[in-house]
XYZ file of N, CA, C and O in Angstrom:
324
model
N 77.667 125.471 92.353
C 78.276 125.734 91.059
C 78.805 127.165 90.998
O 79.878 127.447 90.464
N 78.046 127.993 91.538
C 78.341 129.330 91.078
C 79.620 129.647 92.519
O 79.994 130.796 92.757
N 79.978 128.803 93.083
C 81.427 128.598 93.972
C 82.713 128.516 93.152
O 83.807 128.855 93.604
N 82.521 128.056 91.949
C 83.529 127.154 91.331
C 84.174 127.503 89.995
O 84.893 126.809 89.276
N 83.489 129.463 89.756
C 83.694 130.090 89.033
C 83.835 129.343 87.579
O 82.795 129.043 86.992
N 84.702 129.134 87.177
C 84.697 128.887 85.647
C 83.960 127.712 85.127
O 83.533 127.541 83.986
N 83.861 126.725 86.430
C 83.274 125.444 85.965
C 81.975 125.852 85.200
O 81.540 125.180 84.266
N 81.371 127.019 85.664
C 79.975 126.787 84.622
C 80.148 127.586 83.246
O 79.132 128.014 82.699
N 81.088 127.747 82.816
C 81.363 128.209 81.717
C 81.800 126.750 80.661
O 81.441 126.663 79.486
N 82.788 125.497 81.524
C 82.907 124.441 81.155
C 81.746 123.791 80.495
O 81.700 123.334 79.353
N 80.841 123.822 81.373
C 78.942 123.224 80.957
C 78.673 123.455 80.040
O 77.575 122.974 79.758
N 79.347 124.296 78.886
C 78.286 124.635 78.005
C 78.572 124.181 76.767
O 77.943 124.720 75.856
N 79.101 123.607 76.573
C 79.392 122.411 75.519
C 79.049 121.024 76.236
O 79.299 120.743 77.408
N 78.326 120.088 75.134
C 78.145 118.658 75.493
C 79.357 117.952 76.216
O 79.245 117.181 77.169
N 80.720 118.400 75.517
C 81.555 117.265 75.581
C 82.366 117.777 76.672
O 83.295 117.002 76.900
N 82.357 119.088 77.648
C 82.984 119.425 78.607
C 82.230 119.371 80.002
O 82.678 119.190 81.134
N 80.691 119.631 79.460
C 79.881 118.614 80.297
C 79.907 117.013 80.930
O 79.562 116.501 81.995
N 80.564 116.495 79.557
C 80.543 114.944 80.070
C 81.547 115.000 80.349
O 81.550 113.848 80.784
N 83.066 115.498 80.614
C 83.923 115.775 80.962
C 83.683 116.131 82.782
O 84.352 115.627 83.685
N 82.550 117.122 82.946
C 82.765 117.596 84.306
C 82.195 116.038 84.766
O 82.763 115.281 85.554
N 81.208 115.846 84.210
C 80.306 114.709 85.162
C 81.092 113.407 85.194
O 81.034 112.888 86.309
N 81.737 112.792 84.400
C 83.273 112.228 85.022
C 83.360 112.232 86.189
O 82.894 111.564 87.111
N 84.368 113.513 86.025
C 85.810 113.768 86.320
C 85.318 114.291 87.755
O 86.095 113.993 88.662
N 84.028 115.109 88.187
C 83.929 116.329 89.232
C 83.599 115.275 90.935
O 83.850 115.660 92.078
N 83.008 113.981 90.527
C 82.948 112.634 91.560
C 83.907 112.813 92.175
O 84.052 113.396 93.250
N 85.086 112.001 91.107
C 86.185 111.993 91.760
C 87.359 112.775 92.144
O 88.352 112.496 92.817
N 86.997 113.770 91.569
C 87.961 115.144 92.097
C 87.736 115.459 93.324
O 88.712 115.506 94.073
N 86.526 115.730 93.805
C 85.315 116.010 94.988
C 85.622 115.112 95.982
O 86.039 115.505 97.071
N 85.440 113.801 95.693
C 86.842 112.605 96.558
C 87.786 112.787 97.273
O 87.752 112.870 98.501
N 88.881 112.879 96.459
C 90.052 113.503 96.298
C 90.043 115.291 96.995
O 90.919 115.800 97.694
N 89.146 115.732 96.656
C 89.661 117.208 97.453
C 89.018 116.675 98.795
O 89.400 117.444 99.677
N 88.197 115.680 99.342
C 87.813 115.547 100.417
C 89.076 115.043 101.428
O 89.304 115.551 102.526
N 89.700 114.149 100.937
C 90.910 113.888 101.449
C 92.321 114.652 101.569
O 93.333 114.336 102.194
N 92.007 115.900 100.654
C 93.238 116.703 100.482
C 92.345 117.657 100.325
O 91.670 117.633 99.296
N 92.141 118.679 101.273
C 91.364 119.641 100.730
C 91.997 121.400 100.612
O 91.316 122.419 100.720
N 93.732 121.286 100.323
C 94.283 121.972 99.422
C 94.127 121.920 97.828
O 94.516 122.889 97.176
N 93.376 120.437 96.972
C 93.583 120.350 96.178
C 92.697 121.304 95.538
O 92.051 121.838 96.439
N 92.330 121.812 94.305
C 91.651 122.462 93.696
C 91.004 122.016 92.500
O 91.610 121.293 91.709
N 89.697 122.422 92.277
C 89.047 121.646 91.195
C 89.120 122.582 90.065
O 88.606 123.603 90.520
N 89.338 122.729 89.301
C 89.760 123.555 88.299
C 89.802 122.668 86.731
O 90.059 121.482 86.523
N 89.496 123.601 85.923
C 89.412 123.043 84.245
C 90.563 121.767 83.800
O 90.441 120.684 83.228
N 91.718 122.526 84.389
C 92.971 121.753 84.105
C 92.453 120.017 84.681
O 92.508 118.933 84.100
N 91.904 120.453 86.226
C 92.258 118.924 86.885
C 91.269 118.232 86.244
O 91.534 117.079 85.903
N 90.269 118.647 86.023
C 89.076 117.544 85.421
C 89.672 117.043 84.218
O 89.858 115.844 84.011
N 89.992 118.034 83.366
C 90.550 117.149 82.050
C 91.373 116.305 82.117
O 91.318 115.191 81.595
N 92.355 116.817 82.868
C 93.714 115.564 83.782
C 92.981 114.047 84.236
O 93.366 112.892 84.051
N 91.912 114.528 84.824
C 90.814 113.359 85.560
C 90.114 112.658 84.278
O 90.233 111.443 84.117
N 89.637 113.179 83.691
C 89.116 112.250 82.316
C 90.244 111.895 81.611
O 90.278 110.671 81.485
N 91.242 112.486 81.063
C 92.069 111.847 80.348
C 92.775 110.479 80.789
O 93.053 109.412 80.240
N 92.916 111.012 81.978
C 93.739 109.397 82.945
C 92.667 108.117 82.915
O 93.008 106.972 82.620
N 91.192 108.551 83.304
C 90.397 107.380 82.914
C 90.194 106.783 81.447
O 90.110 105.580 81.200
N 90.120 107.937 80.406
C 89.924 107.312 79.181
C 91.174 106.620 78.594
O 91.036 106.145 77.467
N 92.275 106.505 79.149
C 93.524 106.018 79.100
C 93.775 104.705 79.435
O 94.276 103.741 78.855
N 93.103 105.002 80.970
C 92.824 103.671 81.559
C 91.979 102.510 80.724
O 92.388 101.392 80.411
N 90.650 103.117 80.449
C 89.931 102.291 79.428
C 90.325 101.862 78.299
O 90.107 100.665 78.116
N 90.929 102.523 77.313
C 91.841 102.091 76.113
C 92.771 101.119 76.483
O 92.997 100.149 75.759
N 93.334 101.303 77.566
C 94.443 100.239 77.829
C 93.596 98.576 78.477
O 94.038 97.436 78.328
N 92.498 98.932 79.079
C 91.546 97.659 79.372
C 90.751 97.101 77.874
O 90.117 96.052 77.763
N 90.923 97.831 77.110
C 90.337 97.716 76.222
C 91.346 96.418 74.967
O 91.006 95.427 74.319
N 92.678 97.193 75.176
C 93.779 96.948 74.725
C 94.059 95.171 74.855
O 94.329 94.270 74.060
N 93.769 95.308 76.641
C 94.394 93.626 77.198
C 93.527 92.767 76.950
O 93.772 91.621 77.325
N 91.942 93.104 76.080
C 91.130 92.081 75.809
C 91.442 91.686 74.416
O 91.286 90.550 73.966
N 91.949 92.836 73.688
C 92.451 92.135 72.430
C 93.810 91.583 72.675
O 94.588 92.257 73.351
N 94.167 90.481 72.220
C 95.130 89.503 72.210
C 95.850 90.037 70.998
O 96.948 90.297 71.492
N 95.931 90.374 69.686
C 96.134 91.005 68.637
C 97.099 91.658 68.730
O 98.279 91.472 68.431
N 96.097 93.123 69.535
C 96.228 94.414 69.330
C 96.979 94.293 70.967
O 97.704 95.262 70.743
N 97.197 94.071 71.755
C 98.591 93.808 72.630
C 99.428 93.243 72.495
O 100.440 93.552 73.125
N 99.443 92.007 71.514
C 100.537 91.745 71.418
C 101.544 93.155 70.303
O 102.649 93.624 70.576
N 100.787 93.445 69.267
C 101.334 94.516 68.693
C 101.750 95.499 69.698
O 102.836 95.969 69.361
N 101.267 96.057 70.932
C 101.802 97.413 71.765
C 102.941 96.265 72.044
O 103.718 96.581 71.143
N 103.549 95.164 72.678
C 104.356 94.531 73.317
C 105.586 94.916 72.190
O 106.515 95.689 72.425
N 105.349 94.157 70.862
C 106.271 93.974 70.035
C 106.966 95.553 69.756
O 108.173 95.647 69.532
N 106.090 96.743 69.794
C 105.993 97.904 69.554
C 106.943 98.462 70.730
O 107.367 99.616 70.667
N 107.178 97.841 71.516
C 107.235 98.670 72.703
C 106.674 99.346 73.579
O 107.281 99.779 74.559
N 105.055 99.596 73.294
C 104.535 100.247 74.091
C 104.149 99.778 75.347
O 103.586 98.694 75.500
N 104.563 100.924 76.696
C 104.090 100.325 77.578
C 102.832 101.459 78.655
O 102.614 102.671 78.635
N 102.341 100.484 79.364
C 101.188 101.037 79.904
C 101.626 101.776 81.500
O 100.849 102.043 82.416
N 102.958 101.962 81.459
C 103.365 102.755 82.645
C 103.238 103.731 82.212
O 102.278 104.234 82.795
N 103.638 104.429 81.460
C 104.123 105.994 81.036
C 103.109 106.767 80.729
O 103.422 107.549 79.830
N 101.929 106.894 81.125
C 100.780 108.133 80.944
C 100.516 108.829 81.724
O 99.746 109.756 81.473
N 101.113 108.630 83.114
C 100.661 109.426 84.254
C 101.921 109.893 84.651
O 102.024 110.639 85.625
């Protein structure tokens, strides 16, 4: 931790905590395979936001309802990344 400079400043709120513990798996992954990438405040939030996105939108295709409304709406599930 104390490698990763700011990350433990992230920790100290609940909700940037559950943010690192997410997001820091699969970043850690990912820098294993690319290990130019950098783990940094920005990427974790990038990393949770894309999953909680993901989930809303799984969330989305179980309601029959509430997709057909994104359809009629236009919304589509390409454009978040």
């Amino acid at each position: 931790m104390e490698a990763m400079g700011e990350l433990r400043e992230v920790v100290s709120t609940p909700f940037s905590l559950k943010v690192m513990l997410l997001a820091l798996p699969r970043l850690y992954e990912k820098r294993m395979k690319e290990p130019d990438k950098s783990i940094n405040r920005h990427s974790m939030y990038k990393e949770y936001t894309i999953d909680w996105y993901t989930r809303e939108w799984e969330k989305l295709k179980q309601s029959p309802e509430l997709a057909r409304q994104a359809r009629h709406r236009g919304i589509d599930d390409e454009n978040y990344i």
